[in-house]
PDB file of C-alpha atoms in Angstrom:
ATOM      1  CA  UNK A 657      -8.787  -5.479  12.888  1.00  0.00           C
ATOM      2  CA  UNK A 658      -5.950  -7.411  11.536  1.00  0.00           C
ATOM      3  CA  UNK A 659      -2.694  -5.913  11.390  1.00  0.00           C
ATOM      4  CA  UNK A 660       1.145  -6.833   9.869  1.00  0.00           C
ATOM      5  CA  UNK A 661       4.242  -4.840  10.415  1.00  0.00           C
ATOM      6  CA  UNK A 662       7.626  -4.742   8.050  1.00  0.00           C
ATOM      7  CA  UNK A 663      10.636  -2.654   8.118  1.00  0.00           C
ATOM      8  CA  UNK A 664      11.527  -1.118   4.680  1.00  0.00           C
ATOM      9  CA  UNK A 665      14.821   0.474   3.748  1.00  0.00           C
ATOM     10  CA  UNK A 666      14.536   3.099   0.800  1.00  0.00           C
ATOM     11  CA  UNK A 667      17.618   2.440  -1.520  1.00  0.00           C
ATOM     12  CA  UNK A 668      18.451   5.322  -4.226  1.00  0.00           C
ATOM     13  CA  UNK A 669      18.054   2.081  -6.760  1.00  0.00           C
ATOM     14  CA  UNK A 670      14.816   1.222  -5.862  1.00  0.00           C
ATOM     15  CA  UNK A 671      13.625   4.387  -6.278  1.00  0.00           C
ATOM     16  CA  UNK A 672      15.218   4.723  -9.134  1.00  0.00           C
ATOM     17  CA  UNK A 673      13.765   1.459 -10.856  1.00  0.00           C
ATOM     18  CA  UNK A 674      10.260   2.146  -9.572  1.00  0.00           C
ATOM     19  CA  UNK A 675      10.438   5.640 -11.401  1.00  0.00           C
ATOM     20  CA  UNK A 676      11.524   3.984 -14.546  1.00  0.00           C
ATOM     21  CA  UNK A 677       9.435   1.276 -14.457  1.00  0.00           C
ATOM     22  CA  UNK A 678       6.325   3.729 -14.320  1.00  0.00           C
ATOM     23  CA  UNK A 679       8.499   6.449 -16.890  1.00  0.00           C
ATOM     24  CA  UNK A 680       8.223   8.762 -14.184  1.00  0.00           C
ATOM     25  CA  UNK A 681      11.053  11.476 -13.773  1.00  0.00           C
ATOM     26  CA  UNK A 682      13.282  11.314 -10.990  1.00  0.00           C
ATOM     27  CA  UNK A 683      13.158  13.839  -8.653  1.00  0.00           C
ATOM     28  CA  UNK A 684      15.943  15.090  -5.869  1.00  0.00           C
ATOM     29  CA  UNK A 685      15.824  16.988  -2.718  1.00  0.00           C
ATOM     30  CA  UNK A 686      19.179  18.428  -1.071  1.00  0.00           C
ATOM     31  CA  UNK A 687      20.737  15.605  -3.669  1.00  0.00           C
ATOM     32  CA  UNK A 688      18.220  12.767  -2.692  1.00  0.00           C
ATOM     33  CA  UNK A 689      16.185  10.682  -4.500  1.00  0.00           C
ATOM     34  CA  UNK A 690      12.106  11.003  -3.949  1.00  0.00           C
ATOM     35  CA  UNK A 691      10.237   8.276  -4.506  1.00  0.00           C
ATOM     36  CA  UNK A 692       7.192   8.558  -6.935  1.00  0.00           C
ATOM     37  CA  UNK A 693       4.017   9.391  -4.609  1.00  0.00           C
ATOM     38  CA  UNK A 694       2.445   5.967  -6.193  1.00  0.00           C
ATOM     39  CA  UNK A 695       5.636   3.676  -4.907  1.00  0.00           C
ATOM     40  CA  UNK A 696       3.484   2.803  -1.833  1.00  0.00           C
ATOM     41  CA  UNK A 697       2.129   0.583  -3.531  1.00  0.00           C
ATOM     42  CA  UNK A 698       4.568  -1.699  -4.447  1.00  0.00           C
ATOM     43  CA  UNK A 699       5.267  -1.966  -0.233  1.00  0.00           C
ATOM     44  CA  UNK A 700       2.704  -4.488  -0.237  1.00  0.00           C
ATOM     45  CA  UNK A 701       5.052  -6.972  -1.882  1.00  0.00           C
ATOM     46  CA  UNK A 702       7.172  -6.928   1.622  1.00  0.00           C
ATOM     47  CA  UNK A 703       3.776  -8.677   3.730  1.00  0.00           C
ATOM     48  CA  UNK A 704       2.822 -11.767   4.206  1.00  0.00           C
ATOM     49  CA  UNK A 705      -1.189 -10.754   3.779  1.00  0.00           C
ATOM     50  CA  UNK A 706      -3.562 -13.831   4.234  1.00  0.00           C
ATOM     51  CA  UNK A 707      -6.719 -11.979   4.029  1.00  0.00           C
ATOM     52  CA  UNK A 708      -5.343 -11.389   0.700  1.00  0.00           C
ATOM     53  CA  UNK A 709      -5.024 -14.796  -0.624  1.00  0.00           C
ATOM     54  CA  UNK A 710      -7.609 -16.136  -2.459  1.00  0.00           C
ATOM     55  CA  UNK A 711      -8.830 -18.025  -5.361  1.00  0.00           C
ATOM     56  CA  UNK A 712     -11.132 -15.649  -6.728  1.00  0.00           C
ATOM     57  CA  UNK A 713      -9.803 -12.289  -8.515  1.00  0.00           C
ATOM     58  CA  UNK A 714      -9.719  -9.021  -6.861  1.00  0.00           C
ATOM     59  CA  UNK A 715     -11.080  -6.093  -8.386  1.00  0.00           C
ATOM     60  CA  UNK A 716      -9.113  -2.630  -7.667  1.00  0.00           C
ATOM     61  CA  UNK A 717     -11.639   0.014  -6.424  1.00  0.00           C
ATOM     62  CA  UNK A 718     -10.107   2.730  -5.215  1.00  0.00           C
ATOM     63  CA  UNK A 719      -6.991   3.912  -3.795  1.00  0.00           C
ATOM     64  CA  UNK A 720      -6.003   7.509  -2.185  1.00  0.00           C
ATOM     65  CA  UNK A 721      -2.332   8.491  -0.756  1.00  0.00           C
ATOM     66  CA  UNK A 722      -2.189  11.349   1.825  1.00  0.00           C
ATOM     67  CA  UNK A 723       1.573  12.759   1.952  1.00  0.00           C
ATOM     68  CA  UNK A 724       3.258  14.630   5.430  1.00  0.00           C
ATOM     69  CA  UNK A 725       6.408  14.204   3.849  1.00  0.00           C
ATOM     70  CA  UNK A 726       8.270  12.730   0.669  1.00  0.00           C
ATOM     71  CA  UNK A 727       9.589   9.361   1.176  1.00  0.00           C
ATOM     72  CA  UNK A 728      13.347   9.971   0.370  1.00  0.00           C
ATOM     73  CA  UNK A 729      16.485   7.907  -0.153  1.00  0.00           C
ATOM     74  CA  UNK A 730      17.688   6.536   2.416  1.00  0.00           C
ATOM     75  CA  UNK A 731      15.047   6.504   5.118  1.00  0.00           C
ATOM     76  CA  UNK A 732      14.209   3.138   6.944  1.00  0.00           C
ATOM     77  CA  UNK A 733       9.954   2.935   6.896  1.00  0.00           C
ATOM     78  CA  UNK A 734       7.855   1.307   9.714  1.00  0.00           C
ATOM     79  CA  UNK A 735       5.176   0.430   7.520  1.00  0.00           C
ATOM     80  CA  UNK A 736       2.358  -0.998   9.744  1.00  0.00           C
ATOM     81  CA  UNK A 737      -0.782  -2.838   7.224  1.00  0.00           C
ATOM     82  CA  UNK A 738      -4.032  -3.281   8.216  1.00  0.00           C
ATOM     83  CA  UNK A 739      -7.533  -4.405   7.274  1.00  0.00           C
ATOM     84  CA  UNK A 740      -9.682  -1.591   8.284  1.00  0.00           C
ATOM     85  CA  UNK A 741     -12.870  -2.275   6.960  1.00  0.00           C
ATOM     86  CA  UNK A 742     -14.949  -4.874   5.309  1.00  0.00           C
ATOM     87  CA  UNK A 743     -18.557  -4.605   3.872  1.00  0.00           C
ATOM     88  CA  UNK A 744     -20.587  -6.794   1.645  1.00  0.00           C
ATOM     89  CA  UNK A 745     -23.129  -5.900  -1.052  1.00  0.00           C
ATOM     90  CA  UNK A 746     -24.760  -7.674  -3.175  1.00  0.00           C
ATOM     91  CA  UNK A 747     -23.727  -7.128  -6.941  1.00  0.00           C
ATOM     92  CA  UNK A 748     -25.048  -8.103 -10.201  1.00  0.00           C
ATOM     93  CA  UNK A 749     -22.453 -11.339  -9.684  1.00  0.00           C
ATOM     94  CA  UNK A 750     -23.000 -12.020  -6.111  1.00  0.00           C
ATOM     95  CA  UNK A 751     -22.210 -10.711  -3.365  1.00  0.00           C
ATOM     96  CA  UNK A 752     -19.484  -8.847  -3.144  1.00  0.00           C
ATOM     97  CA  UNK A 753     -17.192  -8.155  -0.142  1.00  0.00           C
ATOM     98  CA  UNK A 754     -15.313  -4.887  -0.096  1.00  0.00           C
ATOM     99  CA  UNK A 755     -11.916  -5.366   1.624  1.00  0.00           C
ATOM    100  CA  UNK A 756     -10.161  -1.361   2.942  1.00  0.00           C
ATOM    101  CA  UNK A 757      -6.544  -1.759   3.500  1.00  0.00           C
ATOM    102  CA  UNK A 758      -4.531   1.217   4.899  1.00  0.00           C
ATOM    103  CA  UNK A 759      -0.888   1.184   4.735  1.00  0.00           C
ATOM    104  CA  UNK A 760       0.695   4.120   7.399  1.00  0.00           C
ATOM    105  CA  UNK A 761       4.401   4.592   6.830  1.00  0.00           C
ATOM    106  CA  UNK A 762       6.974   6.275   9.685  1.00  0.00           C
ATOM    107  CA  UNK A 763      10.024   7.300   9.434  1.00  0.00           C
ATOM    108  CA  UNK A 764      11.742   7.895  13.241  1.00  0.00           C
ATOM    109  CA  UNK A 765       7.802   7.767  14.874  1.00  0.00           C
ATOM    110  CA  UNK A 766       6.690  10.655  12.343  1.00  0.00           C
ATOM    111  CA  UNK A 767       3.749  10.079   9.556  1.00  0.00           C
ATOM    112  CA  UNK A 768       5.236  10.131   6.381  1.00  0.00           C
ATOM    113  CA  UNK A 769       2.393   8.446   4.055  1.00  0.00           C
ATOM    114  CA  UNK A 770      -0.728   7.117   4.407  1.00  0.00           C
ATOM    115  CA  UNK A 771      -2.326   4.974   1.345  1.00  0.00           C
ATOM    116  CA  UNK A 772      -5.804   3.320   1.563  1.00  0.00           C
ATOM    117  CA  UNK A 773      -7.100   0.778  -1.178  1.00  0.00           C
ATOM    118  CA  UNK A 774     -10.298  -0.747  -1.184  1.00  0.00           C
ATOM    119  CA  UNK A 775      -9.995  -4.245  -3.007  1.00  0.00           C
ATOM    120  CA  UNK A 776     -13.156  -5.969  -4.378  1.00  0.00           C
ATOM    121  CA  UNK A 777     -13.986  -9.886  -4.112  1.00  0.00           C
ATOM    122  CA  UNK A 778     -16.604 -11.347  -5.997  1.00  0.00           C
ATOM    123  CA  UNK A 779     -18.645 -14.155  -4.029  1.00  0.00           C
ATOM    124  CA  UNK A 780     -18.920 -15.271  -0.176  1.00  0.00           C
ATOM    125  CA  UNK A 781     -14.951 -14.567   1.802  1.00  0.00           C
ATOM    126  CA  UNK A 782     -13.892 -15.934   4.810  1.00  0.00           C
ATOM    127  CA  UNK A 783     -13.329 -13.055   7.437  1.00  0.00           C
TER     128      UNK A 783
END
């Protein structure tokens, strides 16, 4: 399995230009900011992913986010990355190699989000 690690802070302004940027309203808790549940996503800009670089497009196939918390304002995320699962099949292009990435976010050692994206390349990849 390969693996990365970063160290997010949560800003009220990040949150606050992620909601806008996907005209979603901002929502408070005990005068916080949440983040949008889809913001997760944007996490992946913080890694260095080289299983991820490639010359041929990726197509998005699926993506899921389970919640134990809201990611608020102010929190500092251990956000560990990893490749859990590839599998190949052949398509009506080629074969095609399906790449499952799960992103697990902590806050303090607890759970607070858990996305997993599957990410589909068209032709032969390099594990």
């Amino acid at each position: 399995m390969k693996r990365l690690h970063v160290q997010l802070y949560v800003t009220d302004e990040w949150i606050s230009h992620y909601a806008q940027s996907i005209e979603s309203p901002i929502q408070t808790i005990h005068g916080k900011l949440i983040a949008p549940v889809t913001m997760p996503v944007i996490f992946w800009q913080a890694f260095n992913i080289p299983w991820l670089k490639t010359d041929t497009p990726l197509i998005h196939g699926t993506q899921q986010f389970s919640y134990k918390s809201p990611i608020i304002a102010g929190m500092t995320l251990d956000c560990e990355f990893t490749l859990t699962k590839v599998s190949k099949k052949e398509g009506k292009q080629g074969m095609l190699t399906f790449l499952t990435n799960t992103l697990d976010c902590k806050c303090e050692g607890n759970l607070i989000v858990t996305a997993e994206t599957v990410l589909i390349q068209v032709g032969e990849q390099d594990e």
